[in-house]
Coordinates of C-alpha atoms in Angstrom, one line a residue:
M1 CA 13.6 -9.4 -5.5
P2 CA 11.4 -7.2 -7.8
L3 CA 8.3 -8.6 -9.3
D4 CA 8.8 -10.2 -12.7
A5 CA 5.8 -10.2 -15.2
D6 CA 7.1 -13.3 -16.8
D7 CA 7.1 -15.2 -13.5
I8 CA 3.5 -14.3 -12.9
R9 CA 2.4 -15.0 -16.4
E10 CA 3.9 -18.4 -16.3
L11 CA 2.5 -19.5 -13.0
H12 CA 0.9 -22.9 -13.4
R13 CA -2.7 -23.3 -12.3
F14 CA -1.6 -25.7 -9.6
E15 CA 0.8 -23.0 -8.3
I16 CA -2.0 -20.4 -8.2
K17 CA -4.1 -23.0 -6.3
T18 CA -1.3 -23.5 -3.9
L19 CA -0.8 -19.8 -3.3
L20 CA -4.6 -19.3 -2.8
A21 CA -4.7 -22.2 -0.3
L22 CA -1.8 -20.8 1.7
E23 CA -3.5 -17.4 1.8
R24 CA -6.6 -18.9 3.3
L25 CA -4.9 -21.2 5.7
M26 CA -2.6 -18.5 7.1
K27 CA -5.6 -17.1 8.9
R28 CA -5.4 -20.2 11.0
Y29 CA -1.7 -21.2 11.0
R30 CA 1.5 -19.3 11.4
W31 CA 3.1 -22.1 9.3
V32 CA 0.7 -24.1 7.2
P33 CA 1.3 -27.8 7.9
E34 CA 2.2 -29.8 4.7
D35 CA -0.5 -32.3 5.2
V36 CA -3.2 -29.6 5.7
L37 CA -2.0 -27.9 2.5
R38 CA -2.0 -31.1 0.5
H39 CA -5.6 -31.8 1.7
R40 CA -6.7 -28.3 0.8
T41 CA -5.2 -28.3 -2.7
G42 CA -6.1 -31.9 -3.6
L43 CA -2.6 -32.3 -5.1
S44 CA -0.5 -35.4 -4.7
A45 CA 2.5 -35.3 -2.4
S46 CA 4.9 -35.3 -5.3
E47 CA 3.0 -32.7 -7.3
L48 CA 2.7 -30.4 -4.3
E49 CA 6.4 -30.8 -3.5
Y50 CA 7.3 -29.8 -7.1
R51 CA 5.0 -26.8 -7.1
L52 CA 6.2 -25.6 -3.7
G53 CA 9.8 -26.0 -4.9
H54 CA 9.1 -23.8 -7.9
L55 CA 7.3 -21.2 -5.8
M56 CA 10.1 -21.1 -3.2
A57 CA 12.7 -20.7 -6.1
M58 CA 10.7 -17.6 -7.1
D59 CA 10.6 -16.3 -3.6
M60 CA 6.9 -16.5 -3.3
V61 CA 6.8 -19.1 -0.5
K62 CA 9.1 -20.0 2.4
S63 CA 9.3 -23.1 4.5
S64 CA 10.2 -24.2 8.0
S65 CA 10.9 -27.5 9.6
V66 CA 10.4 -26.3 13.2
P67 CA 8.2 -27.3 15.1
Y68 CA 6.9 -29.2 12.0
K69 CA 7.2 -29.0 8.2
G70 CA 5.2 -26.0 7.1
Y71 CA 4.9 -23.2 4.6
Q72 CA 4.2 -19.5 4.5
L73 CA 3.1 -17.2 1.7
V74 CA 5.5 -14.2 1.6
F75 CA 5.0 -10.8 0.1
R76 CA 6.2 -11.6 -3.4
G77 CA 3.6 -14.5 -3.5
F78 CA 0.9 -12.2 -2.2
D79 CA 1.8 -9.5 -4.7
A80 CA 1.6 -12.2 -7.5
L81 CA -1.9 -13.2 -6.5
A82 CA -3.0 -9.5 -6.5
L83 CA -1.4 -8.8 -9.8
H84 CA -2.8 -12.0 -11.3
A85 CA -6.3 -11.0 -10.2
V86 CA -6.3 -7.4 -11.6
S87 CA -4.7 -8.6 -14.9
R88 CA -7.5 -11.1 -15.4
K89 CA -10.0 -8.2 -14.9
G90 CA -8.1 -6.1 -17.5
S91 CA -7.3 -3.3 -15.0
V92 CA -3.6 -4.0 -15.6
T93 CA -2.2 -5.2 -19.0
A94 CA 1.5 -4.7 -18.5
L95 CA 3.9 -4.4 -15.6
G96 CA 6.8 -1.9 -15.9
C97 CA 9.7 -0.8 -13.9
M98 CA 9.8 -0.3 -10.1
L99 CA 9.3 3.4 -9.4
G100 CA 10.2 3.4 -5.7
V101 CA 10.4 1.5 -2.4
G102 CA 9.1 3.0 0.8
K103 CA 8.8 1.9 4.4
E104 CA 5.5 0.2 3.8
A105 CA 5.0 0.1 0.0
V106 CA 6.6 -0.7 -3.3
V107 CA 5.4 1.1 -6.4
Y108 CA 5.6 0.0 -10.1
E109 CA 4.6 1.6 -13.3
G110 CA 2.2 -0.2 -15.5
M111 CA -0.4 0.0 -18.2
G112 CA -4.2 -0.5 -18.1
L113 CA -6.5 1.6 -20.2
G114 CA -3.6 4.1 -19.9
P115 CA -0.5 4.6 -17.8
V116 CA -1.1 3.4 -14.2
A117 CA 0.8 3.2 -11.0
L118 CA 0.7 -0.1 -9.0
K119 CA 1.2 0.4 -5.3
F120 CA 1.8 -2.8 -3.3
H121 CA 1.3 -2.2 0.4
R122 CA 3.8 -4.0 2.6
V123 CA 3.3 -3.6 6.3
G124 CA 6.5 -5.2 7.3
Q125 CA 7.4 -7.4 10.3
Q126 CA 9.2 -4.7 12.2
S127 CA 6.5 -2.1 11.8
F128 CA 3.5 -4.4 12.2
Q129 CA 2.8 -4.0 15.9
T130 CA 3.3 -0.2 15.7
V131 CA 0.9 -0.1 12.8
R132 CA -1.6 -2.2 14.6
R133 CA -1.6 0.1 17.6
S134 CA -1.7 3.3 15.6
R135 CA -4.3 2.4 13.0
T136 CA -7.7 1.6 14.4
Y137 CA -8.9 -0.2 11.2
M138 CA -6.6 -3.2 12.0
P139 CA -8.7 -6.1 13.3
E140 CA -7.7 -8.2 16.2
Y141 CA -7.2 -11.6 14.6
R142 CA -5.3 -14.2 16.5
H143 CA -3.4 -15.1 13.4
F144 CA -2.9 -11.9 11.5
P145 CA 0.2 -12.0 9.3
W146 CA 1.6 -8.9 7.8
I147 CA 0.2 -9.7 4.4
F148 CA -3.3 -9.3 5.7
A149 CA -2.4 -6.1 7.5
S150 CA -1.2 -4.8 4.2
S151 CA -4.6 -5.6 2.6
F152 CA -6.3 -3.5 5.3
S153 CA -3.7 -0.7 4.7
A154 CA -4.5 -0.8 1.0
R155 CA -8.2 -0.7 1.6
Q156 CA -7.8 2.3 3.9
E157 CA -5.9 4.3 1.2
Y158 CA -8.2 3.2 -1.6
D159 CA -11.3 4.3 0.3
A160 CA -9.7 7.7 0.9
L161 CA -8.8 8.2 -2.8
H162 CA -12.2 7.1 -3.9
A163 CA -13.9 9.7 -1.6
L164 CA -11.5 12.5 -2.4
H165 CA -10.8 12.3 -6.1
G166 CA -12.8 14.9 -8.0
E167 CA -12.7 17.3 -5.0
V168 CA -9.0 17.1 -4.0
A169 CA -5.9 16.6 -6.2
V170 CA -5.2 12.9 -5.5
P171 CA -4.5 9.9 -7.9
V172 CA -7.7 8.4 -9.2
P173 CA -8.2 4.8 -7.9
V174 CA -8.7 2.3 -10.7
D175 CA -8.9 -1.0 -8.9
I176 CA -7.9 -2.8 -5.7
N177 CA -7.1 -6.4 -4.9
R178 CA -5.5 -7.6 -1.6
N179 CA -2.6 -5.3 -0.9
L180 CA -2.5 -3.7 -4.4
I181 CA -4.0 -0.4 -5.5
V182 CA -4.1 0.4 -9.2
M183 CA -4.3 4.2 -9.7
T184 CA -3.6 6.8 -12.3
Y185 CA 0.0 7.6 -12.9
I186 CA 1.2 11.0 -12.0
H187 CA 4.0 12.2 -14.3
G188 CA 5.9 14.2 -11.7
C189 CA 8.1 14.1 -8.6
P190 CA 7.8 14.9 -4.9
I191 CA 8.4 18.6 -4.1
A192 CA 11.4 17.5 -2.0
Q193 CA 13.1 16.6 -5.3
A194 CA 12.0 19.7 -7.2
T195 CA 13.0 23.4 -7.3
L196 CA 9.8 25.2 -7.6
E197 CA 9.6 28.4 -9.7
N198 CA 6.4 29.5 -7.9
P199 CA 6.7 28.1 -4.3
A200 CA 4.0 30.5 -2.9
D201 CA 1.5 29.3 -5.5
V202 CA 2.3 25.7 -4.8
F203 CA 1.9 26.2 -1.1
E204 CA -1.5 27.8 -1.6
E205 CA -2.6 24.9 -3.7
V206 CA -1.4 22.4 -1.1
V207 CA -3.3 24.3 1.7
E208 CA -6.4 24.4 -0.4
N209 CA -6.2 20.6 -1.0
V210 CA -5.6 19.9 2.7
Q211 CA -8.6 22.2 3.5
G212 CA -10.8 20.4 1.0
A213 CA -9.9 17.0 2.4
Y214 CA -10.6 18.2 5.9
A215 CA -14.0 19.4 4.8
L216 CA -14.8 16.0 3.4
G217 CA -13.7 14.3 6.7
Y218 CA -10.1 13.3 5.9
I219 CA -6.8 14.3 7.6
H220 CA -3.8 12.9 5.7
G221 CA -1.9 11.8 8.8
D222 CA 1.6 11.7 7.2
L223 CA 1.9 14.8 5.1
S224 CA 5.3 16.1 4.2
E225 CA 7.4 17.2 1.2
F226 CA 7.8 13.6 0.3
N227 CA 4.2 12.9 -0.5
I228 CA 3.3 16.1 -2.2
M229 CA 4.0 15.7 -5.9
V230 CA 4.2 18.3 -8.7
D231 CA 3.8 17.6 -12.4
G232 CA 4.4 21.0 -13.9
R233 CA 0.7 21.9 -13.8
Q234 CA -0.5 21.2 -10.3
A235 CA 0.3 19.7 -6.9
W236 CA -1.0 16.3 -5.8
L237 CA -1.4 14.8 -2.4
I238 CA -0.4 11.1 -2.4
D239 CA 0.0 8.2 0.2
W240 CA -3.2 8.1 2.2
P241 CA -3.2 4.9 4.3
Q242 CA -2.8 6.8 7.6
W243 CA -5.7 9.2 7.2
V244 CA -7.9 9.9 10.2
D245 CA -11.3 11.4 10.6
P246 CA -11.6 14.9 12.1
A247 CA -13.6 13.3 14.9
H248 CA -10.6 11.0 15.9
P249 CA -9.3 11.7 19.5
S250 CA -5.9 12.7 18.1
A251 CA -7.2 14.6 15.1
D252 CA -6.0 18.0 16.2
E253 CA -2.5 16.8 17.0
I254 CA -2.3 14.9 13.7
L255 CA -3.5 17.8 11.6
R256 CA -1.1 20.2 13.4
R257 CA 1.8 17.9 12.6
D258 CA 0.7 17.7 8.9
V259 CA 0.5 21.5 8.6
T260 CA 3.7 22.1 10.6
N261 CA 5.6 19.7 8.3
V262 CA 4.4 21.6 5.2
C263 CA 4.9 25.1 6.5
T264 CA 8.4 24.2 7.9
Y265 CA 9.5 22.9 4.5
F266 CA 8.4 26.0 2.6
I267 CA 9.8 28.3 5.2
R268 CA 13.2 26.5 5.3
K269 CA 13.6 26.0 1.5
Y270 CA 11.9 29.0 0.1
Q271 CA 11.8 31.5 3.0
L272 CA 8.1 32.0 2.6
D273 CA 6.4 34.3 5.2
I274 CA 3.8 31.9 6.5
S275 CA 2.4 30.9 9.9
V276 CA 1.5 27.5 11.1
E277 CA -1.3 28.9 13.3
E278 CA -2.9 30.9 10.5
T279 CA -2.6 28.0 8.1
L280 CA -4.3 25.7 10.6
E281 CA -7.2 28.3 11.0
R282 CA -7.6 28.3 7.2
V283 CA -7.7 24.5 7.0
V284 CA -10.4 24.0 9.7
G285 CA -12.4 27.1 8.6

């Protein structure tokens, strides 16, 4: 179910309190016991039951009766907390349409001081263990629900964007809260969906950006035609949560995969006379 700005705007303060309590308690419990939740919120049993019912109807919380009656915050509730927080700061003033859904993120358009993109990281249940093994920034918590993994994923991408913007063509990070990154909106599309009039020039621009990121200590880690965007003026590299440092034990392999993906795409679609080995040499200097 997509996020609804009206749902978030109309959340009662007791419902915000309940979502916040669930967020904190899920670091200790897989399913937060009802009595523990009632104690943490300070709400009466009837009030809590009513608020939980409303939150479950909006698909922000789910419940279980086995092995005891308990509750869990789910992604839509976590997204609501993040959006509520950035809207209070003024970073986001309006929520627009959903722009896309990926394996580990949902992106919406929005408004802040200008047009922005809102990227909600969602490290899902199926991919969680794979992500935890492959991304060294994931801490070893005993209780580590996917919503918290998503916060770490968002922080990883935000830090990369913050370090790279101004030197590499990436979206400018505006704000971060939990699993949400607010960034400048790029009015374009992935090169996979475009027919480039000047593919050789775009390829050169992409290589220069990859080279610039490498010089600053960042290897994208998941680069392909699906996360290189063009807007009619320039190319942009997006989606940075899987970046690695050039000192990473697998850095050479990861960089080679990135460069191979890009070269293969331009060779296949535009028949460019380019070499993976020569491109790699250019990137690493």
